[in-house]
PDB file of C-alpha atoms in Angstrom:
ATOM      1  CA  MET A   1    -130.047-139.068 -77.929  1.00  0.00           C
ATOM      2  CA  GLN A   2    -129.784-141.730 -80.591  1.00  0.00           C
ATOM      3  CA  TYR A   3    -132.029-141.785 -83.663  1.00  0.00           C
ATOM      4  CA  ARG A   4    -133.269-144.577 -85.900  1.00  0.00           C
ATOM      5  CA  GLN A   5    -135.176-144.819 -89.148  1.00  0.00           C
ATOM      6  CA  LEU A   6    -138.799-145.819 -88.678  1.00  0.00           C
ATOM      7  CA  GLY A   7    -139.085-148.723 -91.108  1.00  0.00           C
ATOM      8  CA  ASN A   8    -139.135-147.625 -94.732  1.00  0.00           C
ATOM      9  CA  THR A   9    -140.449-144.153 -93.892  1.00  0.00           C
ATOM     10  CA  ASP A  10    -138.267-141.069 -94.025  1.00  0.00           C
ATOM     11  CA  LEU A  11    -138.859-140.440 -90.312  1.00  0.00           C
ATOM     12  CA  ILE A  12    -135.639-140.543 -88.291  1.00  0.00           C
ATOM     13  CA  VAL A  13    -137.037-140.819 -84.784  1.00  0.00           C
ATOM     14  CA  SER A  14    -135.519-140.528 -81.331  1.00  0.00           C
ATOM     15  CA  GLN A  15    -135.044-143.873 -79.593  1.00  0.00           C
ATOM     16  CA  LEU A  16    -137.165-142.468 -76.752  1.00  0.00           C
ATOM     17  CA  SER A  17    -140.546-141.047 -77.724  1.00  0.00           C
ATOM     18  CA  PHE A  18    -143.000-138.909 -75.789  1.00  0.00           C
ATOM     19  CA  GLY A  19    -146.202-140.760 -74.969  1.00  0.00           C
ATOM     20  CA  ALA A  20    -148.772-138.043 -74.428  1.00  0.00           C
ATOM     21  CA  SER A  21    -151.525-140.037 -72.710  1.00  0.00           C
ATOM     22  CA  PRO A  22    -150.607-138.607 -69.259  1.00  0.00           C
ATOM     23  CA  LEU A  23    -151.285-135.115 -70.631  1.00  0.00           C
ATOM     24  CA  GLY A  24    -154.915-136.200 -70.458  1.00  0.00           C
ATOM     25  CA  ASN A  25    -154.678-136.842 -66.684  1.00  0.00           C
ATOM     26  CA  VAL A  26    -154.828-140.590 -67.330  1.00  0.00           C
ATOM     27  CA  PHE A  27    -152.578-141.451 -64.364  1.00  0.00           C
ATOM     28  CA  ASN A  28    -152.933-138.350 -62.185  1.00  0.00           C
ATOM     29  CA  GLU A  29    -153.905-134.709 -62.413  1.00  0.00           C
ATOM     30  CA  VAL A  30    -151.294-132.474 -64.020  1.00  0.00           C
ATOM     31  CA  SER A  31    -151.626-128.764 -64.689  1.00  0.00           C
ATOM     32  CA  GLU A  32    -151.677-127.500 -68.246  1.00  0.00           C
ATOM     33  CA  ASP A  33    -148.625-125.319 -67.610  1.00  0.00           C
ATOM     34  CA  GLU A  34    -146.638-128.283 -66.343  1.00  0.00           C
ATOM     35  CA  SER A  35    -147.688-130.471 -69.262  1.00  0.00           C
ATOM     36  CA  LEU A  36    -146.656-127.807 -71.777  1.00  0.00           C
ATOM     37  CA  ARG A  37    -143.333-127.397 -70.012  1.00  0.00           C
ATOM     38  CA  ALA A  38    -142.723-131.160 -70.197  1.00  0.00           C
ATOM     39  CA  VAL A  39    -143.268-131.136 -73.961  1.00  0.00           C
ATOM     40  CA  HIS A  40    -140.911-128.200 -74.472  1.00  0.00           C
ATOM     41  CA  VAL A  41    -138.153-129.721 -72.325  1.00  0.00           C
ATOM     42  CA  ALA A  42    -138.479-132.997 -74.236  1.00  0.00           C
ATOM     43  CA  ILE A  43    -138.035-131.217 -77.565  1.00  0.00           C
ATOM     44  CA  ASP A  44    -135.088-129.214 -76.273  1.00  0.00           C
ATOM     45  CA  GLN A  45    -133.406-132.462 -75.171  1.00  0.00           C
ATOM     46  CA  GLY A  46    -133.791-134.214 -78.507  1.00  0.00           C
ATOM     47  CA  ILE A  47    -137.070-136.144 -78.284  1.00  0.00           C
ATOM     48  CA  ASN A  48    -138.689-135.691 -81.686  1.00  0.00           C
ATOM     49  CA  PHE A  49    -141.585-138.200 -81.823  1.00  0.00           C
ATOM     50  CA  PHE A  50    -144.838-137.472 -79.994  1.00  0.00           C
ATOM     51  CA  ASP A  51    -147.658-140.015 -79.808  1.00  0.00           C
ATOM     52  CA  VAL A  52    -151.208-139.130 -78.766  1.00  0.00           C
ATOM     53  CA  ALA A  53    -154.818-140.243 -79.350  1.00  0.00           C
ATOM     54  CA  PRO A  54    -158.375-138.905 -79.009  1.00  0.00           C
ATOM     55  CA  PHE A  55    -158.946-141.596 -76.377  1.00  0.00           C
ATOM     56  CA  TYR A  56    -156.429-140.155 -73.920  1.00  0.00           C
ATOM     57  CA  GLY A  57    -158.319-138.036 -71.419  1.00  0.00           C
ATOM     58  CA  ASP A  58    -161.345-137.801 -73.727  1.00  0.00           C
ATOM     59  CA  THR A  59    -159.427-135.565 -76.185  1.00  0.00           C
ATOM     60  CA  LEU A  60    -157.673-133.538 -73.438  1.00  0.00           C
ATOM     61  CA  ALA A  61    -154.249-134.952 -74.325  1.00  0.00           C
ATOM     62  CA  GLU A  62    -154.610-133.965 -77.977  1.00  0.00           C
ATOM     63  CA  THR A  63    -155.778-130.483 -77.033  1.00  0.00           C
ATOM     64  CA  ARG A  64    -152.878-129.913 -74.652  1.00  0.00           C
ATOM     65  CA  LEU A  65    -150.303-131.320 -77.048  1.00  0.00           C
ATOM     66  CA  GLY A  66    -151.656-129.052 -79.768  1.00  0.00           C
ATOM     67  CA  LYS A  67    -151.120-126.026 -77.545  1.00  0.00           C
ATOM     68  CA  ALA A  68    -147.613-127.157 -76.625  1.00  0.00           C
ATOM     69  CA  LEU A  69    -146.592-127.690 -80.250  1.00  0.00           C
ATOM     70  CA  LYS A  70    -148.192-124.532 -81.622  1.00  0.00           C
ATOM     71  CA  TYR A  71    -144.873-122.915 -82.480  1.00  0.00           C
ATOM     72  CA  LYS A  72    -142.804-126.096 -82.597  1.00  0.00           C
ATOM     73  CA  ARG A  73    -144.634-128.209 -85.176  1.00  0.00           C
ATOM     74  CA  ASN A  74    -141.670-128.314 -87.540  1.00  0.00           C
ATOM     75  CA  SER A  75    -139.388-129.586 -84.768  1.00  0.00           C
ATOM     76  CA  VAL A  76    -141.203-132.891 -84.250  1.00  0.00           C
ATOM     77  CA  PHE A  77    -142.896-135.884 -85.796  1.00  0.00           C
ATOM     78  CA  LEU A  78    -146.500-136.105 -84.616  1.00  0.00           C
ATOM     79  CA  ALA A  79    -148.623-139.246 -84.381  1.00  0.00           C
ATOM     80  CA  THR A  80    -152.256-139.621 -83.408  1.00  0.00           C
ATOM     81  CA  LYS A  81    -154.790-142.419 -83.595  1.00  0.00           C
ATOM     82  CA  CYS A  82    -158.357-143.229 -84.562  1.00  0.00           C
ATOM     83  CA  CYS A  83    -161.122-145.737 -83.772  1.00  0.00           C
ATOM     84  CA  ARG A  84    -160.940-145.634 -79.939  1.00  0.00           C
ATOM     85  CA  TYR A  85    -162.736-142.708 -78.292  1.00  0.00           C
ATOM     86  CA  GLY A  86    -163.537-143.578 -74.680  1.00  0.00           C
ATOM     87  CA  ASN A  87    -163.816-146.427 -72.237  1.00  0.00           C
ATOM     88  CA  GLY A  88    -165.516-149.100 -74.296  1.00  0.00           C
ATOM     89  CA  VAL A  89    -166.177-146.686 -77.171  1.00  0.00           C
ATOM     90  CA  PHE A  90    -164.830-148.012 -80.480  1.00  0.00           C
ATOM     91  CA  ASP A  91    -165.732-147.247 -84.072  1.00  0.00           C
ATOM     92  CA  PHE A  92    -163.713-148.848 -86.862  1.00  0.00           C
ATOM     93  CA  SER A  93    -166.023-147.680 -89.660  1.00  0.00           C
ATOM     94  CA  TYR A  94    -164.654-145.996 -92.772  1.00  0.00           C
ATOM     95  CA  GLU A  95    -166.656-142.814 -92.261  1.00  0.00           C
ATOM     96  CA  ARG A  96    -165.668-142.414 -88.613  1.00  0.00           C
ATOM     97  CA  VAL A  97    -161.962-142.637 -89.457  1.00  0.00           C
ATOM     98  CA  LEU A  98    -162.344-139.819 -91.984  1.00  0.00           C
ATOM     99  CA  ARG A  99    -164.170-137.643 -89.441  1.00  0.00           C
ATOM    100  CA  SER A 100    -161.735-138.558 -86.697  1.00  0.00           C
ATOM    101  CA  ILE A 101    -158.642-137.246 -88.455  1.00  0.00           C
ATOM    102  CA  ASP A 102    -160.309-133.881 -89.068  1.00  0.00           C
ATOM    103  CA  GLU A 103    -161.268-133.629 -85.407  1.00  0.00           C
ATOM    104  CA  SER A 104    -157.738-134.535 -84.322  1.00  0.00           C
ATOM    105  CA  LEU A 105    -156.114-132.044 -86.687  1.00  0.00           C
ATOM    106  CA  GLU A 106    -158.316-129.301 -85.246  1.00  0.00           C
ATOM    107  CA  ARG A 107    -157.412-130.167 -81.660  1.00  0.00           C
ATOM    108  CA  LEU A 108    -153.734-130.501 -82.519  1.00  0.00           C
ATOM    109  CA  GLN A 109    -153.817-127.226 -84.499  1.00  0.00           C
ATOM    110  CA  VAL A 110    -151.990-128.756 -87.463  1.00  0.00           C
ATOM    111  CA  ASP A 111    -152.700-129.456 -91.130  1.00  0.00           C
ATOM    112  CA  TYR A 112    -151.399-133.025 -91.065  1.00  0.00           C
ATOM    113  CA  VAL A 113    -149.884-135.652 -88.789  1.00  0.00           C
ATOM    114  CA  ASP A 114    -146.838-137.687 -89.617  1.00  0.00           C
ATOM    115  CA  LEU A 115    -148.533-140.917 -88.566  1.00  0.00           C
ATOM    116  CA  LEU A 116    -152.141-142.034 -88.136  1.00  0.00           C
ATOM    117  CA  THR A 117    -152.548-145.258 -86.165  1.00  0.00           C
ATOM    118  CA  VAL A 118    -155.652-147.431 -86.096  1.00  0.00           C
ATOM    119  CA  HIS A 119    -155.927-147.796 -82.334  1.00  0.00           C
ATOM    120  CA  ASP A 120    -156.166-151.144 -80.514  1.00  0.00           C
ATOM    121  CA  ILE A 121    -157.359-153.281 -83.409  1.00  0.00           C
ATOM    122  CA  GLU A 122    -158.122-156.259 -81.159  1.00  0.00           C
ATOM    123  CA  PHE A 123    -161.333-154.505 -80.071  1.00  0.00           C
ATOM    124  CA  GLY A 124    -162.658-154.349 -83.623  1.00  0.00           C
ATOM    125  CA  ASP A 125    -164.251-156.875 -85.916  1.00  0.00           C
ATOM    126  CA  ARG A 126    -161.412-158.310 -87.993  1.00  0.00           C
ATOM    127  CA  GLN A 127    -163.177-157.790 -91.316  1.00  0.00           C
ATOM    128  CA  GLN A 128    -164.144-154.215 -90.477  1.00  0.00           C
ATOM    129  CA  VAL A 129    -160.569-153.427 -89.490  1.00  0.00           C
ATOM    130  CA  LEU A 130    -159.290-154.921 -92.751  1.00  0.00           C
ATOM    131  CA  ASN A 131    -162.034-153.620 -95.055  1.00  0.00           C
ATOM    132  CA  GLU A 132    -162.901-150.246 -93.519  1.00  0.00           C
ATOM    133  CA  ALA A 133    -160.524-148.871 -90.882  1.00  0.00           C
ATOM    134  CA  ILE A 134    -157.216-149.536 -92.621  1.00  0.00           C
ATOM    135  CA  PRO A 135    -158.515-148.542 -96.095  1.00  0.00           C
ATOM    136  CA  ALA A 136    -159.866-145.325 -94.549  1.00  0.00           C
ATOM    137  CA  ALA A 137    -156.483-144.622 -92.983  1.00  0.00           C
ATOM    138  CA  LEU A 138    -154.913-145.166 -96.412  1.00  0.00           C
ATOM    139  CA  LYS A 139    -157.419-142.660 -97.809  1.00  0.00           C
ATOM    140  CA  VAL A 140    -156.336-140.173 -95.129  1.00  0.00           C
ATOM    141  CA  LYS A 141    -152.768-140.703 -96.305  1.00  0.00           C
ATOM    142  CA  GLU A 142    -153.800-140.186 -99.928  1.00  0.00           C
ATOM    143  CA  MET A 143    -155.505-136.920 -98.913  1.00  0.00           C
ATOM    144  CA  GLY A 144    -152.302-135.656 -97.311  1.00  0.00           C
ATOM    145  CA  LYS A 145    -153.714-135.506 -93.804  1.00  0.00           C
ATOM    146  CA  ALA A 146    -151.276-138.175 -92.606  1.00  0.00           C
ATOM    147  CA  ARG A 147    -147.913-138.948 -94.126  1.00  0.00           C
ATOM    148  CA  TYR A 148    -147.900-142.552 -92.937  1.00  0.00           C
ATOM    149  CA  ILE A 149    -150.341-145.013 -91.394  1.00  0.00           C
ATOM    150  CA  GLY A 150    -150.231-148.049 -89.144  1.00  0.00           C
ATOM    151  CA  PHE A 151    -152.067-149.891 -86.403  1.00  0.00           C
ATOM    152  CA  SER A 152    -151.593-150.752 -82.741  1.00  0.00           C
ATOM    153  CA  GLY A 153    -152.733-153.261 -80.163  1.00  0.00           C
ATOM    154  CA  LEU A 154    -151.907-155.542 -77.258  1.00  0.00           C
ATOM    155  CA  PRO A 155    -152.153-159.161 -78.541  1.00  0.00           C
ATOM    156  CA  VAL A 156    -148.807-159.371 -80.277  1.00  0.00           C
ATOM    157  CA  ARG A 157    -149.534-162.492 -82.346  1.00  0.00           C
ATOM    158  CA  TYR A 158    -152.747-160.915 -83.673  1.00  0.00           C
ATOM    159  CA  LEU A 159    -150.760-157.846 -84.702  1.00  0.00           C
ATOM    160  CA  ALA A 160    -148.426-160.107 -86.656  1.00  0.00           C
ATOM    161  CA  GLN A 161    -151.349-161.905 -88.266  1.00  0.00           C
ATOM    162  CA  ILE A 162    -152.889-158.646 -89.489  1.00  0.00           C
ATOM    163  CA  ALA A 163    -149.496-157.274 -90.569  1.00  0.00           C
ATOM    164  CA  ARG A 164    -149.148-160.242 -92.930  1.00  0.00           C
ATOM    165  CA  GLN A 165    -152.420-159.282 -94.645  1.00  0.00           C
ATOM    166  CA  VAL A 166    -151.935-155.541 -95.159  1.00  0.00           C
ATOM    167  CA  ASP A 167    -149.216-153.140 -96.192  1.00  0.00           C
ATOM    168  CA  VAL A 168    -148.786-150.422 -93.577  1.00  0.00           C
ATOM    169  CA  ASP A 169    -145.914-148.175 -92.610  1.00  0.00           C
ATOM    170  CA  THR A 170    -145.794-148.938 -88.889  1.00  0.00           C
ATOM    171  CA  VAL A 171    -146.967-151.338 -86.195  1.00  0.00           C
ATOM    172  CA  LEU A 172    -147.141-150.242 -82.566  1.00  0.00           C
ATOM    173  CA  SER A 173    -146.999-153.019 -79.981  1.00  0.00           C
ATOM    174  CA  TRP A 174    -147.244-152.272 -76.302  1.00  0.00           C
ATOM    175  CA  GLY A 175    -146.169-154.247 -73.277  1.00  0.00           C
ATOM    176  CA  HIS A 176    -144.394-156.991 -75.218  1.00  0.00           C
ATOM    177  CA  TYR A 177    -140.780-155.922 -74.888  1.00  0.00           C
ATOM    178  CA  THR A 178    -139.976-155.243 -71.252  1.00  0.00           C
ATOM    179  CA  LEU A 179    -138.047-156.869 -68.426  1.00  0.00           C
ATOM    180  CA  LEU A 180    -141.140-159.069 -68.032  1.00  0.00           C
ATOM    181  CA  GLU A 181    -142.037-159.715 -71.682  1.00  0.00           C
ATOM    182  CA  ASP A 182    -140.165-160.533 -74.891  1.00  0.00           C
ATOM    183  CA  GLU A 183    -142.863-162.035 -77.125  1.00  0.00           C
ATOM    184  CA  ILE A 184    -142.438-159.248 -79.662  1.00  0.00           C
ATOM    185  CA  ASN A 185    -139.395-161.208 -80.844  1.00  0.00           C
ATOM    186  CA  ASP A 186    -141.385-164.312 -81.819  1.00  0.00           C
ATOM    187  CA  GLU A 187    -143.099-162.963 -84.942  1.00  0.00           C
ATOM    188  CA  LEU A 188    -143.306-159.196 -85.098  1.00  0.00           C
ATOM    189  CA  VAL A 189    -139.585-158.474 -85.107  1.00  0.00           C
ATOM    190  CA  PRO A 190    -138.718-160.826 -87.998  1.00  0.00           C
ATOM    191  CA  LEU A 191    -141.874-159.760 -89.848  1.00  0.00           C
ATOM    192  CA  SER A 192    -140.935-156.077 -89.555  1.00  0.00           C
ATOM    193  CA  ILE A 193    -137.558-156.863 -91.102  1.00  0.00           C
ATOM    194  CA  GLN A 194    -139.163-158.913 -93.856  1.00  0.00           C
ATOM    195  CA  LYS A 195    -141.895-156.401 -94.773  1.00  0.00           C
ATOM    196  CA  GLY A 196    -140.091-153.190 -93.886  1.00  0.00           C
ATOM    197  CA  PHE A 197    -142.642-151.610 -91.562  1.00  0.00           C
ATOM    198  CA  GLY A 198    -141.430-149.545 -88.646  1.00  0.00           C
ATOM    199  CA  LEU A 199    -141.786-151.322 -85.315  1.00  0.00           C
ATOM    200  CA  MET A 200    -142.540-149.348 -82.162  1.00  0.00           C
ATOM    201  CA  ASN A 201    -142.776-150.458 -78.545  1.00  0.00           C
ATOM    202  CA  ALA A 202    -144.763-148.753 -75.807  1.00  0.00           C
ATOM    203  CA  ALA A 203    -145.331-149.189 -72.060  1.00  0.00           C
ATOM    204  CA  PRO A 204    -141.801-150.394 -71.192  1.00  0.00           C
ATOM    205  CA  LEU A 205    -142.622-149.811 -67.513  1.00  0.00           C
ATOM    206  CA  MET A 206    -145.688-152.086 -67.797  1.00  0.00           C
ATOM    207  CA  GLN A 207    -148.085-149.454 -66.488  1.00  0.00           C
ATOM    208  CA  ARG A 208    -145.836-148.776 -63.459  1.00  0.00           C
ATOM    209  CA  ILE A 209    -145.138-152.377 -62.443  1.00  0.00           C
ATOM    210  CA  LEU A 210    -141.536-151.780 -63.526  1.00  0.00           C
ATOM    211  CA  SER A 211    -141.167-148.585 -61.490  1.00  0.00           C
ATOM    212  CA  ASP A 212    -141.082-147.407 -57.895  1.00  0.00           C
ATOM    213  CA  ALA A 213    -144.575-145.910 -58.235  1.00  0.00           C
ATOM    214  CA  PRO A 214    -147.736-147.551 -56.891  1.00  0.00           C
ATOM    215  CA  ILE A 215    -149.365-149.899 -59.399  1.00  0.00           C
ATOM    216  CA  PRO A 216    -152.719-148.477 -60.576  1.00  0.00           C
ATOM    217  CA  PRO A 217    -155.732-150.459 -59.327  1.00  0.00           C
ATOM    218  CA  TRP A 218    -156.917-150.964 -62.913  1.00  0.00           C
ATOM    219  CA  GLN A 219    -153.678-152.682 -63.999  1.00  0.00           C
ATOM    220  CA  SER A 220    -154.637-156.094 -65.399  1.00  0.00           C
ATOM    221  CA  SER A 221    -151.529-158.239 -64.897  1.00  0.00           C
ATOM    222  CA  PRO A 222    -151.892-161.468 -62.877  1.00  0.00           C
ATOM    223  CA  PRO A 223    -151.309-160.993 -59.126  1.00  0.00           C
ATOM    224  CA  ALA A 224    -148.010-162.891 -59.268  1.00  0.00           C
ATOM    225  CA  VAL A 225    -146.649-160.426 -61.821  1.00  0.00           C
ATOM    226  CA  LYS A 226    -147.654-157.419 -59.744  1.00  0.00           C
ATOM    227  CA  ALA A 227    -146.216-159.025 -56.624  1.00  0.00           C
ATOM    228  CA  ILE A 228    -142.739-159.100 -58.102  1.00  0.00           C
ATOM    229  CA  GLN A 229    -142.446-155.293 -58.136  1.00  0.00           C
ATOM    230  CA  PRO A 230    -140.978-154.796 -54.607  1.00  0.00           C
ATOM    231  CA  ARG A 231    -138.420-157.546 -55.184  1.00  0.00           C
ATOM    232  CA  LEU A 232    -137.299-155.947 -58.435  1.00  0.00           C
ATOM    233  CA  ILE A 233    -137.088-152.539 -56.759  1.00  0.00           C
ATOM    234  CA  ALA A 234    -134.904-153.956 -53.985  1.00  0.00           C
ATOM    235  CA  LEU A 235    -132.679-155.804 -56.448  1.00  0.00           C
ATOM    236  CA  CYS A 236    -132.021-152.692 -58.537  1.00  0.00           C
ATOM    237  CA  HIS A 237    -131.360-150.655 -55.383  1.00  0.00           C
ATOM    238  CA  GLU A 238    -128.553-153.079 -54.529  1.00  0.00           C
ATOM    239  CA  TYR A 239    -126.777-151.670 -57.578  1.00  0.00           C
ATOM    240  CA  GLY A 240    -127.722-148.070 -56.845  1.00  0.00           C
ATOM    241  CA  LEU A 241    -130.267-147.981 -59.643  1.00  0.00           C
ATOM    242  CA  ALA A 242    -133.981-147.251 -59.904  1.00  0.00           C
ATOM    243  CA  LEU A 243    -136.146-149.994 -61.372  1.00  0.00           C
ATOM    244  CA  SER A 244    -137.781-147.616 -63.857  1.00  0.00           C
ATOM    245  CA  ASP A 245    -134.378-146.502 -65.163  1.00  0.00           C
ATOM    246  CA  VAL A 246    -133.231-150.085 -65.658  1.00  0.00           C
ATOM    247  CA  ALA A 247    -136.503-151.032 -67.355  1.00  0.00           C
ATOM    248  CA  LEU A 248    -136.358-148.092 -69.743  1.00  0.00           C
ATOM    249  CA  LYS A 249    -132.695-148.503 -70.628  1.00  0.00           C
ATOM    250  CA  TYR A 250    -133.283-152.198 -71.293  1.00  0.00           C
ATOM    251  CA  ALA A 251    -136.267-151.531 -73.574  1.00  0.00           C
ATOM    252  CA  VAL A 252    -134.620-148.891 -75.770  1.00  0.00           C
ATOM    253  CA  GLY A 253    -131.703-151.229 -76.356  1.00  0.00           C
ATOM    254  CA  HIS A 254    -133.633-153.510 -78.713  1.00  0.00           C
ATOM    255  CA  PRO A 255    -131.770-153.394 -82.039  1.00  0.00           C
ATOM    256  CA  VAL A 256    -134.829-153.621 -84.314  1.00  0.00           C
ATOM    257  CA  ILE A 257    -137.461-151.569 -82.487  1.00  0.00           C
ATOM    258  CA  ALA A 258    -137.159-148.038 -83.860  1.00  0.00           C
ATOM    259  CA  THR A 259    -138.502-146.166 -80.855  1.00  0.00           C
ATOM    260  CA  THR A 260    -139.895-146.812 -77.397  1.00  0.00           C
ATOM    261  CA  ILE A 261    -142.851-144.682 -76.322  1.00  0.00           C
ATOM    262  CA  VAL A 262    -142.995-143.676 -72.658  1.00  0.00           C
ATOM    263  CA  GLY A 263    -145.805-141.714 -71.051  1.00  0.00           C
ATOM    264  CA  MET A 264    -144.726-138.336 -69.688  1.00  0.00           C
ATOM    265  CA  SER A 265    -146.470-135.232 -68.418  1.00  0.00           C
ATOM    266  CA  GLU A 266    -144.043-133.453 -66.083  1.00  0.00           C
ATOM    267  CA  GLN A 267    -140.607-131.957 -66.561  1.00  0.00           C
ATOM    268  CA  LYS A 268    -139.094-134.147 -63.847  1.00  0.00           C
ATOM    269  CA  GLN A 269    -140.327-137.288 -65.632  1.00  0.00           C
ATOM    270  CA  VAL A 270    -138.769-136.163 -68.899  1.00  0.00           C
ATOM    271  CA  GLU A 271    -135.474-135.440 -67.183  1.00  0.00           C
ATOM    272  CA  GLN A 272    -135.462-138.766 -65.330  1.00  0.00           C
ATOM    273  CA  ASN A 273    -136.172-140.708 -68.526  1.00  0.00           C
ATOM    274  CA  LEU A 274    -133.403-138.903 -70.350  1.00  0.00           C
ATOM    275  CA  ARG A 275    -130.981-139.701 -67.534  1.00  0.00           C
ATOM    276  CA  ALA A 276    -132.006-143.349 -67.726  1.00  0.00           C
ATOM    277  CA  LEU A 277    -130.699-143.503 -71.276  1.00  0.00           C
ATOM    278  CA  GLN A 278    -127.219-142.782 -69.926  1.00  0.00           C
ATOM    279  CA  ILE A 279    -127.009-145.509 -67.297  1.00  0.00           C
ATOM    280  CA  SER A 280    -125.108-148.758 -67.702  1.00  0.00           C
ATOM    281  CA  ILE A 281    -126.820-151.934 -66.496  1.00  0.00           C
ATOM    282  CA  PRO A 282    -124.383-154.448 -65.015  1.00  0.00           C
ATOM    283  CA  ASP A 283    -124.559-157.852 -66.681  1.00  0.00           C
ATOM    284  CA  GLU A 284    -124.863-159.451 -63.258  1.00  0.00           C
ATOM    285  CA  LEU A 285    -127.958-157.376 -62.490  1.00  0.00           C
ATOM    286  CA  LEU A 286    -129.619-158.369 -65.765  1.00  0.00           C
ATOM    287  CA  GLN A 287    -128.882-162.015 -65.048  1.00  0.00           C
ATOM    288  CA  ARG A 288    -130.376-161.740 -61.570  1.00  0.00           C
ATOM    289  CA  ILE A 289    -133.457-159.976 -62.934  1.00  0.00           C
ATOM    290  CA  GLU A 290    -133.866-162.695 -65.543  1.00  0.00           C
ATOM    291  CA  THR A 291    -133.731-165.368 -62.850  1.00  0.00           C
ATOM    292  CA  LEU A 292    -136.168-163.484 -60.611  1.00  0.00           C
ATOM    293  CA  VAL A 293    -138.802-162.892 -63.286  1.00  0.00           C
ATOM    294  CA  ALA A 294    -138.528-166.323 -64.929  1.00  0.00           C
ATOM    295  CA  PRO A 295    -141.568-167.780 -63.066  1.00  0.00           C
ATOM    296  CA  VAL A 296    -143.809-164.960 -64.347  1.00  0.00           C
ATOM    297  CA  LYS A 297    -142.143-164.192 -67.692  1.00  0.00           C
ATOM    298  CA  ASN A 298    -144.561-163.524 -70.565  1.00  0.00           C
ATOM    299  CA  GLN A 299    -147.666-163.818 -68.375  1.00  0.00           C
ATOM    300  CA  MET A 300    -149.667-161.217 -70.278  1.00  0.00           C
ATOM    301  CA  TRP A 301    -153.393-160.606 -69.962  1.00  0.00           C
ATOM    302  CA  PHE A 302    -155.684-160.396 -72.987  1.00  0.00           C
ATOM    303  CA  GLU A 303    -157.853-157.528 -74.197  1.00  0.00           C
ATOM    304  CA  GLY A 304    -160.354-157.107 -77.009  1.00  0.00           C
ATOM    305  CA  LYS A 305    -162.511-159.674 -78.755  1.00  0.00           C
ATOM    306  CA  PRO A 306    -161.747-163.264 -77.693  1.00  0.00           C
ATOM    307  CA  GLU A 307    -161.325-164.393 -81.306  1.00  0.00           C
ATOM    308  CA  ASN A 308    -158.519-161.845 -81.743  1.00  0.00           C
ATOM    309  CA  ASN A 309    -156.475-163.201 -78.863  1.00  0.00           C
ATOM    310  CA  ILE A 310    -154.281-165.927 -80.264  1.00  0.00           C
ATOM    311  CA  PRO A 311    -152.599-168.269 -77.773  1.00  0.00           C
ATOM    312  CA  LYS A 312    -148.935-168.851 -78.382  1.00  0.00           C
ATOM    313  CA  SER A 313    -149.465-172.556 -79.035  1.00  0.00           C
ATOM    314  CA  ASN A 314    -151.811-171.745 -81.937  1.00  0.00           C
ATOM    315  CA  ALA A 315    -149.658-169.086 -83.537  1.00  0.00           C
TER     316      ALA A 315
END
């Protein structure tokens, strides 16, 4: 396992991080025993950053992760989120952020988290995010309930716009550095270098499009993007490789992104992801993938309030 500094924080994080959303049965049912075992195997193999949120499984993921880390808190860096609490349930108010961290700490059975992230800011009113949610997160930091704070979201140019207006420790972008997407490089990467915040990437498998697993029916990519999955699978198999392994190894190789968060809930997933870090991707394969995906490259869907989704031409 390789480790990198998360921006200007003192967190030296594993290049592969444990995304705990599947602990909340977000993708499929998993037993509590299996989920706890996955966490313990991950720690034993060098993964030291765990990312969760109240939203995942309606607090189930936080509860399970808290149980798994009960005697291992000092072995990991722990991140949770605030402001998103269910399907369509958002609250970016100052008071709710302060209540949210206390609820999360209780479920996680800890006194503090290493990082509190304002979750999916594109769903909030811009002024409330700037004037309530982020100041409340800074208050949580001042109170010692979170060592660092940041925000997350999907529309990568909106993340950059907000990052120019506030001083936070981290920014978490998802879905924008994968075999299908590289728009994180346009603004967020240079901005993270300029301002010194830690940059994190999540969903390198694009919610299973870049894997051998069936694509969930709720996945929002355009049909042409989803349709490329079997062709990518076949291409990687020509080289004796699994698509998910290639996608993960590619994502963690970004030189500026501190860590890549991947959802895991079973021991076999942890072990497969760790093996993927060891593979070598032939240059020829990467070139062929690049050619194959070119017609659908950077075809990302939008989420959140329309005014927070900034087209590339207007950035």
